[in-house]
Coordinates of C-alpha atoms in Angstrom, one line a residue:
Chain A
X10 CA -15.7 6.2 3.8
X11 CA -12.4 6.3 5.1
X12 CA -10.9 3.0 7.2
X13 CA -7.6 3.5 8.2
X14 CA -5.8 -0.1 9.6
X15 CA -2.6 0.5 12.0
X16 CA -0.7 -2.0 13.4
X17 CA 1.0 -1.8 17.0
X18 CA 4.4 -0.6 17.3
X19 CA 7.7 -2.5 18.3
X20 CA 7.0 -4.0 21.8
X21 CA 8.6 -6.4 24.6
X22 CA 9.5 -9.8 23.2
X23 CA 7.0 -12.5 25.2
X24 CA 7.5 -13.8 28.7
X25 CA 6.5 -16.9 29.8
X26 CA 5.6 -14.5 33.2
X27 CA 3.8 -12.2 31.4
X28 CA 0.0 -12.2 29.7
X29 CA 0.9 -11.4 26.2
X30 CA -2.3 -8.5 26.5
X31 CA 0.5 -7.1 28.9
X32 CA 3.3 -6.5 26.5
X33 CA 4.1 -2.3 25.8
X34 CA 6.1 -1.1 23.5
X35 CA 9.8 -0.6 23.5
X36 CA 11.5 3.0 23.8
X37 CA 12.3 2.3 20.2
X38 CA 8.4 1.4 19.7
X39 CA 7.0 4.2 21.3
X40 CA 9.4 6.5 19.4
X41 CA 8.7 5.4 16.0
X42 CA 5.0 4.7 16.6
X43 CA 4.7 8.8 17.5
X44 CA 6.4 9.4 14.6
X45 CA 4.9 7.5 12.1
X46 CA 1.4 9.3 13.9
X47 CA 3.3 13.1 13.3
X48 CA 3.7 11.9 9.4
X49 CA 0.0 10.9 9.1
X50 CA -1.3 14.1 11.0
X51 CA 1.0 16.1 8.8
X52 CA -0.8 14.4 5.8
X53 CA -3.8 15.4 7.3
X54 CA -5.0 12.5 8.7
X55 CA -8.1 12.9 10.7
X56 CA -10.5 10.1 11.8
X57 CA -14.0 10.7 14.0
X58 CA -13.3 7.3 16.0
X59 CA -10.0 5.3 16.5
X60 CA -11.2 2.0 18.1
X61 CA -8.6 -0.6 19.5
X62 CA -7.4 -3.7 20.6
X63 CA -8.0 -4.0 24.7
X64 CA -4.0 -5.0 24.6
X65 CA -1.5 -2.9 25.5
X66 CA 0.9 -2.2 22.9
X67 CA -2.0 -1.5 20.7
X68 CA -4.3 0.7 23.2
X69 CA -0.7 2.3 23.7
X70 CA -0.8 3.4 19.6
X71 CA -4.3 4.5 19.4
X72 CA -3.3 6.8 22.5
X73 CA -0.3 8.1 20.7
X74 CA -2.5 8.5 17.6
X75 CA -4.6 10.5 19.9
X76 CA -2.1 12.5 21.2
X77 CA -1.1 13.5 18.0
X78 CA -4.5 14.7 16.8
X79 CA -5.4 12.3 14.6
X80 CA -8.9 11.4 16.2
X81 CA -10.9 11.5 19.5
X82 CA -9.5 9.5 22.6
X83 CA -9.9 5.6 21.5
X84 CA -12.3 3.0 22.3
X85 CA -11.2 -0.4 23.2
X86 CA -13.0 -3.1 21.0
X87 CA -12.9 -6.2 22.0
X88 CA -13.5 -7.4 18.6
X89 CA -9.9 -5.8 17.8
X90 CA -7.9 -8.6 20.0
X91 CA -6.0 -11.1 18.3
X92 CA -8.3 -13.7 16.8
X93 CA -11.1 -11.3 17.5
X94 CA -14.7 -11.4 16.1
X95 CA -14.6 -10.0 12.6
X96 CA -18.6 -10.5 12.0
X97 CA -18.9 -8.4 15.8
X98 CA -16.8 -5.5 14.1
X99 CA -19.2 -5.9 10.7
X100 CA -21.7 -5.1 13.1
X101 CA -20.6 -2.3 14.2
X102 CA -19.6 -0.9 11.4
X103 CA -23.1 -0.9 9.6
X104 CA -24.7 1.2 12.4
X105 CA -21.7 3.6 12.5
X106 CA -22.6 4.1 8.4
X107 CA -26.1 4.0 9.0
X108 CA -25.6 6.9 11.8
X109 CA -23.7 9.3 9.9
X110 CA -19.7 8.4 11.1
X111 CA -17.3 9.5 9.0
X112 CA -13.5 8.2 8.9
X113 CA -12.2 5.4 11.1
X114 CA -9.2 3.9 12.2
X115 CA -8.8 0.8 13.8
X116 CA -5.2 -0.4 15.5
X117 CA -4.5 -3.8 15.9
X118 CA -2.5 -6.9 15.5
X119 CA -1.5 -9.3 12.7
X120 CA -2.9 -11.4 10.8
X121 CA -6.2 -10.5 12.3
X122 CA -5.5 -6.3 10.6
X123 CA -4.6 -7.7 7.5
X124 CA -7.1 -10.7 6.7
X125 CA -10.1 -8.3 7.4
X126 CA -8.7 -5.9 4.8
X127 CA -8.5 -8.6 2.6
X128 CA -12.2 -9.6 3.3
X129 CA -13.6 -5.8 2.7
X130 CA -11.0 -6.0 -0.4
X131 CA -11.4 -9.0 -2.4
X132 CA -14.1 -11.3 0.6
X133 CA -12.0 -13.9 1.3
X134 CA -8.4 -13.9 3.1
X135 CA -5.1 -15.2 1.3
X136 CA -2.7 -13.2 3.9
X137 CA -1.2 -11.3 0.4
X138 CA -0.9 -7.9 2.5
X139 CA 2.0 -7.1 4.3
X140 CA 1.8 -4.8 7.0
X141 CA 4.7 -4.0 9.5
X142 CA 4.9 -2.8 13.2
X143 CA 3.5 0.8 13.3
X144 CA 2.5 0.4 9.4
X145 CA -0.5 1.9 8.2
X146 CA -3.7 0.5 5.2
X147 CA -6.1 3.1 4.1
X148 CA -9.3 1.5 2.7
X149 CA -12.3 3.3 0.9
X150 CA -15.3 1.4 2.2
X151 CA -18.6 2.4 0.2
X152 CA -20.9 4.8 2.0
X153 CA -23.9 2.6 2.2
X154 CA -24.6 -1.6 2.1
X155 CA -22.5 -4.1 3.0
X156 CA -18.8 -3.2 2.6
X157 CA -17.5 -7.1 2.4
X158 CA -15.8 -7.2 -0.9
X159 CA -16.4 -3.7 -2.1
X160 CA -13.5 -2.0 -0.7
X161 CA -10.6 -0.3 -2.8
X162 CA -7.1 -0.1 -1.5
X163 CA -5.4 3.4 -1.4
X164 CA -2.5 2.8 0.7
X165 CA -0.2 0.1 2.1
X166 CA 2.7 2.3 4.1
X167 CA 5.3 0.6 5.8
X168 CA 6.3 2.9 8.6
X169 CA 9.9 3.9 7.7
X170 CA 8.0 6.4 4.9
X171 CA 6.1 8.0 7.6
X172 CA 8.5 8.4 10.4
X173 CA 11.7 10.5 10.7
Chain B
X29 CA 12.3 -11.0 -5.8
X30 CA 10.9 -8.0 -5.5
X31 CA 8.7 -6.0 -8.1
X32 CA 8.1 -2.5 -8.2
X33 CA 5.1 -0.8 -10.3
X34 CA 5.3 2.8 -10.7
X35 CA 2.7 4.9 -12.2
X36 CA 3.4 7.9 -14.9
X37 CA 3.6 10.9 -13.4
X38 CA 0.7 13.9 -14.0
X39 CA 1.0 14.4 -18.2
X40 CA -0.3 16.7 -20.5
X41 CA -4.0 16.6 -20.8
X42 CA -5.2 14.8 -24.3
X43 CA -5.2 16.9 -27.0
X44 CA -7.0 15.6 -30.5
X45 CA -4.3 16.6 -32.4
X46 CA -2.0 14.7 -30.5
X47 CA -1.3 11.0 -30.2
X48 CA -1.8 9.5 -27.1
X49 CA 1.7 7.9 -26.8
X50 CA 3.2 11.7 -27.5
X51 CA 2.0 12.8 -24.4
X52 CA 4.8 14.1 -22.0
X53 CA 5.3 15.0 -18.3
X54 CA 4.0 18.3 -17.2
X55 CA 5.9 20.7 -15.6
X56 CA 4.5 19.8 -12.5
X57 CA 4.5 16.1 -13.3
X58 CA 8.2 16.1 -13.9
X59 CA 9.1 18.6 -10.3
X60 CA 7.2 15.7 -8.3
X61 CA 8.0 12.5 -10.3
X62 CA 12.0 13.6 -9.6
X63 CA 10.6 13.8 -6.3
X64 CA 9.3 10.8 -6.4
X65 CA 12.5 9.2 -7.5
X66 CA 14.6 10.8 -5.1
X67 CA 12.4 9.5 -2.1
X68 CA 12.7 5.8 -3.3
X69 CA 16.5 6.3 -3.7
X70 CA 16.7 7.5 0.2
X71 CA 15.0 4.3 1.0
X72 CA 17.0 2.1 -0.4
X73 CA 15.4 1.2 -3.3
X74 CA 17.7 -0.5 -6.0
X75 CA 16.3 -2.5 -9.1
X76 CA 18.2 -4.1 -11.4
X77 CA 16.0 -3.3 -14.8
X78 CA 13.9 -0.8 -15.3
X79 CA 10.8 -1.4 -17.8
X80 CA 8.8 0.6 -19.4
X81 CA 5.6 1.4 -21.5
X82 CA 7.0 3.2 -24.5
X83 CA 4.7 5.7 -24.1
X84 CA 6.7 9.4 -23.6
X85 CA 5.1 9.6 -20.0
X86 CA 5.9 6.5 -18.7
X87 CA 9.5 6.4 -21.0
X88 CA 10.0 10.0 -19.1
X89 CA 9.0 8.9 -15.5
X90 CA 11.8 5.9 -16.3
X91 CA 14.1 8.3 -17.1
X92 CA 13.4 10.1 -14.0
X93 CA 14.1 6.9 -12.0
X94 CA 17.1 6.3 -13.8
X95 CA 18.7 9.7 -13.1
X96 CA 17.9 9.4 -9.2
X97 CA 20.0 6.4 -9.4
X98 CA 17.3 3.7 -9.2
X99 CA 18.6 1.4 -11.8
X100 CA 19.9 1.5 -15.0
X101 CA 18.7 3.2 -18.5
X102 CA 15.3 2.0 -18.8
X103 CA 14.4 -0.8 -21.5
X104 CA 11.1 -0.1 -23.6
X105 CA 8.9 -3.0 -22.9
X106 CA 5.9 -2.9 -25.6
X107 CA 3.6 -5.3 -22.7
X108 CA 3.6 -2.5 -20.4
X109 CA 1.7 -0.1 -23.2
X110 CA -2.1 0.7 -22.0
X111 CA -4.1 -2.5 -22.7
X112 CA -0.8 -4.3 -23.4
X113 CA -0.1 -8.0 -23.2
X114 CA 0.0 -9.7 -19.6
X115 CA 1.2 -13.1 -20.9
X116 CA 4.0 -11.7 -22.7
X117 CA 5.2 -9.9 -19.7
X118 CA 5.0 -13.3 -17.8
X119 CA 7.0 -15.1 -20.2
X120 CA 9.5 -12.1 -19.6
X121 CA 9.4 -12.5 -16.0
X122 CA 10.1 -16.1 -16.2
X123 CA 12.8 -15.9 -18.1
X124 CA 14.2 -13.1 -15.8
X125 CA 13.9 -15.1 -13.2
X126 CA 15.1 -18.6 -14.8
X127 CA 18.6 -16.2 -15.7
X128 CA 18.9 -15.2 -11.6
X129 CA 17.8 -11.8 -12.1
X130 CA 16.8 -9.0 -9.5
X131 CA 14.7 -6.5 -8.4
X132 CA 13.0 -5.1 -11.4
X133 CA 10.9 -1.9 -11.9
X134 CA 7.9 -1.6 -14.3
X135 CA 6.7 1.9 -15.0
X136 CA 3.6 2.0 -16.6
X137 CA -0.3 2.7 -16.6
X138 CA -3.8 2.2 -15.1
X139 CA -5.7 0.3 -14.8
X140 CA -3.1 -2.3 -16.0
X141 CA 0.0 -1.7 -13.6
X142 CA -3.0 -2.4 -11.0
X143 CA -4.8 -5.5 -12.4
X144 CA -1.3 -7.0 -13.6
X145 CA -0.4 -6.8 -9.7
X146 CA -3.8 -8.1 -8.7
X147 CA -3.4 -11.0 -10.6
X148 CA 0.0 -11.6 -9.2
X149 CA -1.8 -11.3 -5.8
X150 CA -4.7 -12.9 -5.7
X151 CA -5.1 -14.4 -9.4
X152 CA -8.2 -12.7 -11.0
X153 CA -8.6 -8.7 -11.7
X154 CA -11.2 -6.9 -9.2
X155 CA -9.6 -2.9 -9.6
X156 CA -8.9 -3.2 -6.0
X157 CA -5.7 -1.1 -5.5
X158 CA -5.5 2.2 -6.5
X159 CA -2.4 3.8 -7.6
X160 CA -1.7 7.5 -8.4
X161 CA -0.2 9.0 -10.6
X162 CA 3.6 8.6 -9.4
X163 CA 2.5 6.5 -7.1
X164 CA 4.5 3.4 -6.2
X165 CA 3.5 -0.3 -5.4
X166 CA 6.0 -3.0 -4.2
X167 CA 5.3 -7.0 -4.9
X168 CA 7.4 -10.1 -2.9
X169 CA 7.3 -12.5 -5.6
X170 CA 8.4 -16.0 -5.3
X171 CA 12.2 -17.0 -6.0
X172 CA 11.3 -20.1 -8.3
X173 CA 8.1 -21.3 -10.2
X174 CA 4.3 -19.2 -11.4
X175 CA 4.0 -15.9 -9.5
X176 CA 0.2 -15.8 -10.2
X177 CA -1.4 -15.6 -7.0
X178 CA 1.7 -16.5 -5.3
X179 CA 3.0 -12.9 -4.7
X180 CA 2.2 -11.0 -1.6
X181 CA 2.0 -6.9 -1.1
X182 CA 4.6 -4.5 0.8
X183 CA 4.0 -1.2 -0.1
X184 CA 1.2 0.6 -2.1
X185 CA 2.3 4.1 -1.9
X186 CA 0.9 7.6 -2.8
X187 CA 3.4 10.1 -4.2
X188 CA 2.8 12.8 -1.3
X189 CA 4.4 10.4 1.7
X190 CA 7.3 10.1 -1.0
X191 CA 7.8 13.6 -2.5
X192 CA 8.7 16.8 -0.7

């Protein structure tokens, strides 16, 4: 089962007057991040649920994944938010496979995107995988049973071979 | 430094009469390895020694990299054969790296391209990353000292967001 893992674009740099959850992207973000979502829909991309982070510049993706056809309007998970609840999401992954879903993609923030590919990859987190603003993983999950260490890694893009 | 592993691109299928090693680039193969190559060049992609399995499909897809202006004429490198030797490659890398070297390419085969970069990840072979045929993976390895389990991963590309 297909788990696609995209990070946020470019956003504002933090202000001491603003929540970071607040932050949106840049022109520069929101340019690039549609782009890089017109490259994966052009590779035919398509996912049955796109869950994300509750904070902006990563609800702002999934939206732009949306609107680019990728997947269904997303679903903020809670779990998705920086140094969010990685056995919650476990969770909900295991009903999703035992109802049937199909592909997923989750968008998110660093290092929280890249450590829980590392748990469904190797089950334990070493921070080896790299992934940049608006970059994409694609993971094969099994279809059945815990997916914690029996994941294969098909693709680590960093955006710049996606977007224009 | 960084270290890219590139995959052969799609050979001629095995044939009894033929060795293995004799096997050469399809037509196909050749039309989207060039591809390949060419995609990597517009990135910026610049390596300052190329090594490869001396196996015609790999020595080919070398050539290949060579001729899009990748790096220079590509240096047969008997480790990078199928099953070759990982410590001997080490003990090149080392030595590469003692003298100040660069960037360096290896073009060669699965499963080892994938469990030699798995071991420079995370120290110990699971067949975690999967690499296709003229497909491209991209390693940060440290400036100085052992790169087992000290190098960290950029890109892990699949020919099709590289080639035409």
């Amino acid at each position: 089962m297909k788990l696609y893992c995209i990070r946020h674009g470019l956003a504002q740099d933090p202000h001491p007057e603003q929540p970071d959850r607040e932050r949106i992207l840049t022109k520069e973000g929101y340019k690039k991040t549609r782009s890089v979502a017109q490259g994966l829909a052009a590779l035919g991309v398509q996912v049955e649920a796109i869950l994300t982070s509750p904070y902006l510049r990563a609800s702002q993706t999934a939206v732009i994944c949306h609107e680019q056809g990728l997947g269904p309007m997303p679903v903020i998970h809670e779990a998705l938010q920086p140094g969010g609840d990685w056995q919650s999401w476990l969770t909900w992954w295991q009903a999703w496979q035992a109802q049937g879903g199909g592909a997923v993609a989750l968008v998110g923030h660093l290092p929280d995107l890249s450590q829980w590919a590392e748990r469904l990859l190797w089950g334990q987190v070493g921070d080896k995988l790299v992934l940049k603003k608006a970059g994409v993983m694609l993971l094969e999950l099994p279809e059945q049973g815990n997916p914690v260490a029996q994941a294969q890694l098909l693709w680590l893009l960093p955006p710049r071979v996606l977007a224009d």
